């Protein structure tokens, strides 16, 4: 089995929490750092949540470094209606035993990418793309040195989840997404078109709870909270599992179908702010981006179960 070196940039968040459990428990990944960003809840909470989840998973060896507390130009947004006031649903907050590592999250990205072999460090972005945008401004060389940049964000055929045309992560900081997508970073996007195919059904949640582990219990609790929220707000019985998708792809690319494309982000109009315009009429050899269109959802849940066992 080959191991992929990875930084996870996130805003936990109930589905970020499942993605972290997936990565914390996997021998397929070498997790170099977790960086946090303000998004679903403010940065102080996303950082504390990352530390809590790290402790629950027994992975205090992994650095957590806070990044940007606000988008490049917009006011901080927030999605506590989908994640709870504290960000982790029904999980009561506690003060983690161990704190953050020294240094800013943006420097964690730059330092790891610059000091390791070219193309070897992947980045999974599970929140607004603010930290990578800052990193590109500070050290443009990283765009040529980064491995895959696997992003949960955007929507095409599914329409939006925060506005009719935009997905939350891109809408929250459209200028950051725009800067990243205009750079030479090899972006692979996992938008709502694919994350809506990965549903936390009762049977899938029960399988994780039955593992009898802290990781399994935590992942199941996150999904139960999402289930209750999505039932109330959207009317869905089985909530979509967004953020685990890019991490699962890095663990087993065969689970996903990707299409070469060029992605642009709307930054002018307020009505369609953060819309992702995905152009498939491109030369597949030179296309700058890839867009996920399909997934074997059972395979993603198998990976989550493997990591939580
Ligand atoms: C994305 O928005 C956030 O609320 C979730 O954590 C996920 O990253 C889904 O649109
Ligand atoms: Ca997220």
Short mmCIF file of C-alpha atoms and ligand atoms in Angstrom, two decimals:
data_model
loop_
_atom_site.label_atom_id
_atom_site.label_comp_id
_atom_site.label_asym_id
_atom_site.label_seq_id
_atom_site.Cartn_x
_atom_site.Cartn_y
_atom_site.Cartn_z
CA UNK A 1 0.00 0.00 0.00
CA UNK A 2 1.42 3.44 -0.91
CA UNK A 3 0.95 6.24 1.60
CA UNK A 4 -0.03 9.71 0.47
CA UNK A 5 1.39 12.67 2.43
CA UNK A 6 -1.38 15.07 3.21
CA UNK A 7 -2.38 18.30 4.94
CA UNK A 8 -6.06 18.70 5.83
CA UNK A 9 -7.34 22.28 5.84
CA UNK A 10 -10.76 22.35 7.49
CA UNK A 11 -13.49 24.11 9.49
CA UNK A 12 -14.99 21.38 11.74
CA UNK A 13 -18.01 21.08 11.21
CA UNK A 14 -19.78 17.72 11.55
CA UNK A 15 -18.78 16.41 8.12
CA UNK A 16 -15.23 17.76 8.53
CA UNK A 17 -15.20 15.70 11.75
CA UNK A 18 -16.00 12.51 9.82
CA UNK A 19 -13.29 13.35 7.29
CA UNK A 20 -10.81 13.80 10.15
CA UNK A 21 -11.79 10.43 11.67
CA UNK A 22 -11.25 8.90 8.23
CA UNK A 23 -7.75 10.38 7.99
CA UNK A 24 -6.71 9.96 11.65
CA UNK A 25 -7.39 6.22 11.49
CA UNK A 26 -5.82 5.44 8.14
CA UNK A 27 -2.49 3.81 7.38
CA UNK A 28 -2.97 4.87 3.75
CA UNK A 29 -2.17 8.50 4.65
CA UNK A 30 0.74 10.31 6.24
CA UNK A 31 -1.08 13.22 7.85
CA UNK A 32 1.46 16.05 8.14
CA UNK A 33 -0.78 18.68 9.75
CA UNK A 34 -4.34 19.82 10.23
CA UNK A 35 -4.85 23.51 9.52
CA UNK A 36 -8.04 25.33 10.44
CA UNK A 37 -10.01 28.19 8.96
CA UNK A 38 -13.05 30.19 10.00
CA UNK A 39 -16.06 28.80 8.15
CA UNK A 40 -18.90 26.75 9.61
CA UNK A 41 -18.17 28.37 12.98
CA UNK A 42 -15.51 30.96 13.94
CA UNK A 43 -11.81 30.01 13.86
CA UNK A 44 -11.51 29.68 17.67
CA UNK A 45 -14.18 26.97 17.58
CA UNK A 46 -12.97 25.19 14.43
CA UNK A 47 -9.49 25.00 15.98
CA UNK A 48 -10.75 23.75 19.35
CA UNK A 49 -12.91 21.22 17.51
CA UNK A 50 -9.92 19.94 15.54
CA UNK A 51 -8.01 19.52 18.83
CA UNK A 52 -10.96 17.70 20.42
CA UNK A 53 -11.28 15.34 17.47
CA UNK A 54 -7.53 14.69 17.43
CA UNK A 55 -7.69 13.74 21.12
CA UNK A 56 -10.74 11.48 20.66
CA UNK A 57 -8.94 9.72 17.81
CA UNK A 58 -5.77 9.34 19.88
CA UNK A 59 -3.66 11.20 17.31
CA UNK A 60 -2.05 13.94 19.38
CA UNK A 61 1.10 13.35 17.36
CA UNK A 62 -0.46 15.37 14.52
CA UNK A 63 0.01 19.16 14.55
CA UNK A 64 -3.05 21.43 14.52
CA UNK A 65 -2.28 24.98 13.33
CA UNK A 66 -4.88 27.75 13.03
CA UNK A 67 -5.06 29.76 9.82
CA UNK A 68 -7.27 32.60 8.60
CA UNK A 69 -10.11 33.82 10.78
CA UNK A 70 -11.93 35.58 7.94
CA UNK A 71 -12.40 35.45 4.16
CA UNK A 72 -10.18 37.60 1.91
CA UNK A 73 -12.80 40.30 1.36
CA UNK A 74 -16.21 39.15 2.64
CA UNK A 75 -17.64 39.16 6.13
CA UNK A 76 -17.24 35.81 7.94
CA UNK A 77 -20.29 33.66 7.14
CA UNK A 78 -21.13 30.65 9.35
CA UNK A 79 -23.33 27.58 9.02
CA UNK A 80 -24.20 26.79 12.64
CA UNK A 81 -27.72 25.80 11.59
CA UNK A 82 -26.14 22.73 9.93
CA UNK A 83 -23.41 22.06 12.52
CA UNK A 84 -24.71 23.39 15.86
CA UNK A 85 -23.54 26.51 17.73
CA UNK A 86 -20.25 24.86 18.71
CA UNK A 87 -19.76 23.14 15.35
CA UNK A 88 -19.82 19.47 16.34
CA UNK A 89 -23.53 18.80 16.63
CA UNK A 90 -24.48 16.82 19.73
CA UNK A 91 -20.86 16.44 20.95
CA UNK A 92 -20.48 18.62 24.05
CA UNK A 93 -17.37 20.81 23.83
CA UNK A 94 -14.46 20.14 26.22
CA UNK A 95 -11.06 21.74 26.73
CA UNK A 96 -8.54 19.57 24.89
CA UNK A 97 -5.57 18.28 26.95
CA UNK A 98 -3.06 19.52 24.40
CA UNK A 99 -3.03 22.74 22.40
CA UNK A 100 -2.05 24.02 19.00
CA UNK A 101 1.44 23.83 17.53
CA UNK A 102 3.51 27.00 17.05
CA UNK A 103 3.13 28.87 13.80
CA UNK A 104 0.35 29.94 11.47
CA UNK A 105 -1.64 27.44 9.40
CA UNK A 106 -0.65 29.21 6.18
CA UNK A 107 3.02 28.60 7.03
CA UNK A 108 2.28 24.96 7.79
CA UNK A 109 1.14 24.61 4.16
CA UNK A 110 4.10 26.55 2.74
CA UNK A 111 6.78 24.90 4.89
CA UNK A 112 5.63 21.33 4.26
CA UNK A 113 5.23 21.85 0.51
CA UNK A 114 8.57 23.65 0.13
CA UNK A 115 10.59 21.24 2.26
CA UNK A 116 9.30 17.96 0.83
CA UNK A 117 9.78 16.46 -2.65
CA UNK A 118 7.94 18.24 -5.46
CA UNK A 119 4.45 16.85 -6.05
CA UNK A 120 4.50 14.71 -2.91
CA UNK A 121 2.28 16.74 -0.55
CA UNK A 122 -1.46 16.68 -1.21
CA UNK A 123 -3.83 19.22 0.30
CA UNK A 124 -7.45 18.40 1.15
CA UNK A 125 -9.47 21.58 1.58
CA UNK A 126 -12.75 21.01 3.42
CA UNK A 127 -13.74 24.64 4.08
CA UNK A 128 -13.39 28.04 2.41
CA UNK A 129 -10.14 28.23 0.40
CA UNK A 130 -8.78 31.25 2.33
CA UNK A 131 -5.65 29.57 3.72
CA UNK A 132 -4.41 28.33 0.35
CA UNK A 133 -5.10 31.74 -1.22
CA UNK A 134 -2.92 33.39 1.46
CA UNK A 135 -0.25 30.74 1.01
CA UNK A 136 -0.14 31.35 -2.76
CA UNK A 137 0.22 35.10 -2.21
CA UNK A 138 3.05 34.56 0.29
CA UNK A 139 4.94 31.82 -1.57
CA UNK A 140 3.81 31.48 -5.23
CA UNK A 141 6.32 28.62 -5.74
CA UNK A 142 3.97 26.24 -3.95
CA UNK A 143 1.59 26.11 -6.93
CA UNK A 144 4.19 24.16 -8.94
CA UNK A 145 5.24 21.98 -6.00
CA UNK A 146 1.89 20.92 -4.56
CA UNK A 147 0.52 17.45 -5.16
CA UNK A 148 -3.22 17.15 -5.79
CA UNK A 149 -5.38 19.84 -4.20
CA UNK A 150 -8.58 17.93 -3.42
CA UNK A 151 -11.34 20.38 -2.59
CA UNK A 152 -14.84 19.89 -1.21
CA UNK A 153 -16.66 22.73 -2.90
CA UNK A 154 -18.90 23.87 -5.71
CA UNK A 155 -21.99 22.59 -7.45
CA UNK A 156 -23.08 22.13 -11.04
CA UNK A 157 -26.02 19.80 -11.79
CA UNK A 158 -27.21 19.73 -8.17
CA UNK A 159 -27.60 23.50 -7.77
CA UNK A 160 -26.49 25.21 -4.57
CA UNK A 161 -26.99 24.54 -0.86
CA UNK A 162 -26.51 28.06 0.54
CA UNK A 163 -28.10 29.93 -2.39
CA UNK A 164 -29.84 28.48 -5.44
CA UNK A 165 -26.58 28.57 -7.39
CA UNK A 166 -23.76 28.27 -4.87
CA UNK A 167 -22.28 25.74 -2.48
CA UNK A 168 -21.30 27.02 1.01
CA UNK A 169 -17.47 26.71 0.92
CA UNK A 170 -17.12 28.59 -2.38
CA UNK A 171 -19.83 31.13 -1.48
CA UNK A 172 -18.16 31.88 1.88
CA UNK A 173 -14.92 33.06 0.23
CA UNK A 174 -15.40 33.30 -3.54
CA UNK A 175 -12.32 35.49 -4.05
CA UNK A 176 -10.10 32.86 -2.42
CA UNK A 177 -11.58 30.13 -4.63
CA UNK A 178 -11.10 32.36 -7.67
CA UNK A 179 -7.41 32.95 -6.85
CA UNK A 180 -6.78 29.25 -6.27
CA UNK A 181 -8.54 28.20 -9.48
CA UNK A 182 -6.62 30.78 -11.52
CA UNK A 183 -3.31 29.50 -10.13
CA UNK A 184 -1.41 26.48 -11.41
CA UNK A 185 -2.55 24.33 -8.47
CA UNK A 186 -3.81 20.93 -9.70
CA UNK A 187 -7.33 21.26 -8.27
CA UNK A 188 -9.72 18.31 -8.14
CA UNK A 189 -13.16 19.39 -7.00
CA UNK A 190 -15.70 17.30 -5.13
CA UNK A 191 -18.88 19.36 -5.31
CA UNK A 192 -22.47 18.66 -4.40
CA UNK A 193 -22.93 16.68 -7.66
CA UNK A 194 -20.89 13.90 -6.08
CA UNK A 195 -21.29 14.47 -2.32
CA UNK A 196 -25.07 14.17 -2.69
CA UNK A 197 -24.46 10.60 -3.86
CA UNK A 198 -22.82 9.71 -0.50
CA UNK A 199 -25.68 9.39 1.99
CA UNK A 200 -25.53 8.49 5.65
CA UNK A 201 -28.40 6.00 5.80
CA UNK A 202 -29.56 4.43 9.09
CA UNK A 203 -27.80 1.17 8.18
CA UNK A 204 -24.49 2.91 7.42
CA UNK A 205 -24.62 4.90 10.66
CA UNK A 206 -25.48 1.76 12.65
CA UNK A 207 -22.47 -0.06 11.15
CA UNK A 208 -20.11 2.64 12.49
CA UNK A 209 -21.79 2.76 15.91
CA UNK A 210 -21.51 -1.04 16.16
CA UNK A 211 -17.71 -0.87 15.91
CA UNK A 212 -17.66 0.12 19.59
CA UNK A 213 -14.71 2.52 19.15
CA UNK A 214 -14.34 6.22 20.01
CA UNK A 215 -13.79 7.03 16.33
CA UNK A 216 -16.81 5.01 15.24
CA UNK A 217 -19.05 6.50 17.96
CA UNK A 218 -17.94 10.02 17.03
CA UNK A 219 -18.47 9.54 13.29
CA UNK A 220 -21.91 8.04 13.95
CA UNK A 221 -22.86 10.91 16.29
CA UNK A 222 -21.90 13.48 13.63
CA UNK A 223 -24.03 11.71 11.04
CA UNK A 224 -27.02 11.45 13.41
CA UNK A 225 -26.90 15.20 14.01
CA UNK A 226 -26.76 15.83 10.23
CA UNK A 227 -29.65 13.45 9.76
CA UNK A 228 -31.82 15.36 12.24
CA UNK A 229 -30.87 18.73 10.74
CA UNK A 230 -31.31 17.75 7.10
CA UNK A 231 -34.66 16.12 7.89
CA UNK A 232 -35.86 19.37 9.44
CA UNK A 233 -34.37 21.84 6.94
CA UNK A 234 -34.32 19.97 3.61
CA UNK A 235 -36.61 16.98 4.22
CA UNK A 236 -33.94 14.33 3.59
CA UNK A 237 -33.85 11.09 5.64
CA UNK A 238 -30.21 10.36 4.81
CA UNK A 239 -27.89 13.39 4.86
CA UNK A 240 -25.09 13.84 2.32
CA UNK A 241 -21.54 13.36 3.54
CA UNK A 242 -19.53 16.13 1.88
CA UNK A 243 -16.07 16.50 3.39
CA UNK A 244 -14.99 12.83 3.53
CA UNK A 245 -15.10 12.69 -0.29
CA UNK A 246 -11.77 14.39 -1.15
CA UNK A 247 -10.02 12.46 1.63
CA UNK A 248 -11.53 9.16 0.43
CA UNK A 249 -10.35 9.94 -3.11
CA UNK A 250 -6.78 10.42 -1.87
CA UNK A 251 -7.06 7.04 -0.15
CA UNK A 252 -8.64 5.19 -3.09
CA UNK A 253 -8.99 7.16 -6.36
CA UNK A 254 -10.74 4.20 -8.02
CA UNK A 255 -13.91 5.01 -6.06
CA UNK A 256 -14.52 8.22 -8.01
CA UNK A 257 -15.18 9.28 -11.60
CA UNK A 258 -13.47 12.55 -12.56
CA UNK A 259 -13.80 14.68 -15.68
CA UNK A 260 -11.13 17.12 -16.94
CA UNK A 261 -12.48 20.68 -17.03
CA UNK A 262 -11.89 24.36 -16.38
CA UNK A 263 -13.68 25.84 -13.34
CA UNK A 264 -14.39 29.54 -12.81
CA UNK A 265 -16.07 31.22 -9.83
CA UNK A 266 -18.57 34.09 -9.84
CA UNK A 267 -17.22 37.00 -7.79
CA UNK A 268 -19.17 39.97 -9.26
CA UNK A 269 -22.87 39.27 -8.91
CA UNK A 270 -24.44 39.04 -5.44
CA UNK A 271 -27.26 36.90 -6.87
CA UNK A 272 -24.95 34.15 -8.10
CA UNK A 273 -21.97 34.81 -5.78
CA UNK A 274 -19.76 31.72 -5.53
CA UNK A 275 -21.36 29.87 -8.45
CA UNK A 276 -18.94 27.38 -10.03
CA UNK A 277 -19.02 27.51 -13.84
CA UNK A 278 -17.64 24.15 -15.02
CA UNK A 279 -16.51 23.92 -18.64
CA UNK A 280 -16.06 20.36 -19.91
CA UNK A 281 -15.30 21.40 -23.51
CA UNK A 282 -11.56 21.39 -22.91
CA UNK A 283 -8.53 19.50 -24.15
CA UNK A 284 -8.25 16.66 -21.60
CA UNK A 285 -4.45 16.76 -21.91
CA UNK A 286 -4.13 20.40 -20.86
CA UNK A 287 -7.29 20.96 -18.77
CA UNK A 288 -6.32 22.73 -15.53
CA UNK A 289 -8.90 21.09 -13.23
CA UNK A 290 -10.92 17.94 -12.64
CA UNK A 291 -14.53 17.69 -11.48
CA UNK A 292 -15.99 14.67 -9.69
CA UNK A 293 -19.16 13.31 -11.29
CA UNK A 294 -19.55 9.85 -9.79
CA UNK A 295 -18.67 7.81 -6.70
CA UNK A 296 -19.07 4.31 -5.31
CA UNK A 297 -20.67 5.37 -2.04
CA UNK A 298 -20.40 1.94 -0.39
CA UNK A 299 -16.66 2.08 -0.96
CA UNK A 300 -16.44 5.44 0.86
CA UNK A 301 -18.31 3.97 3.83
CA UNK A 302 -16.03 0.91 3.77
CA UNK A 303 -13.04 3.26 4.11
CA UNK A 304 -14.71 5.13 6.99
CA UNK A 305 -15.45 1.84 8.74
CA UNK A 306 -11.86 0.66 8.17
CA UNK A 307 -10.49 3.90 9.70
CA UNK A 308 -12.89 3.85 12.65
CA UNK A 309 -12.33 0.19 13.58
C1 LIG B 1 -19.65 22.21 2.93
O1 LIG B 1 -20.10 23.30 3.71
C2 LIG B 1 -19.86 23.07 5.06
O2 LIG B 1 -20.95 23.48 5.84
C3 LIG B 1 -19.56 21.60 5.21
O3 LIG B 1 -18.66 21.36 6.26
C4 LIG B 1 -18.94 21.26 3.88
O4 LIG B 1 -17.55 21.52 3.87
C5 LIG B 1 -20.83 21.60 2.20
O5 LIG B 1 -21.41 22.55 1.36
CA1 LIG B 2 -16.31 21.82 5.93
#
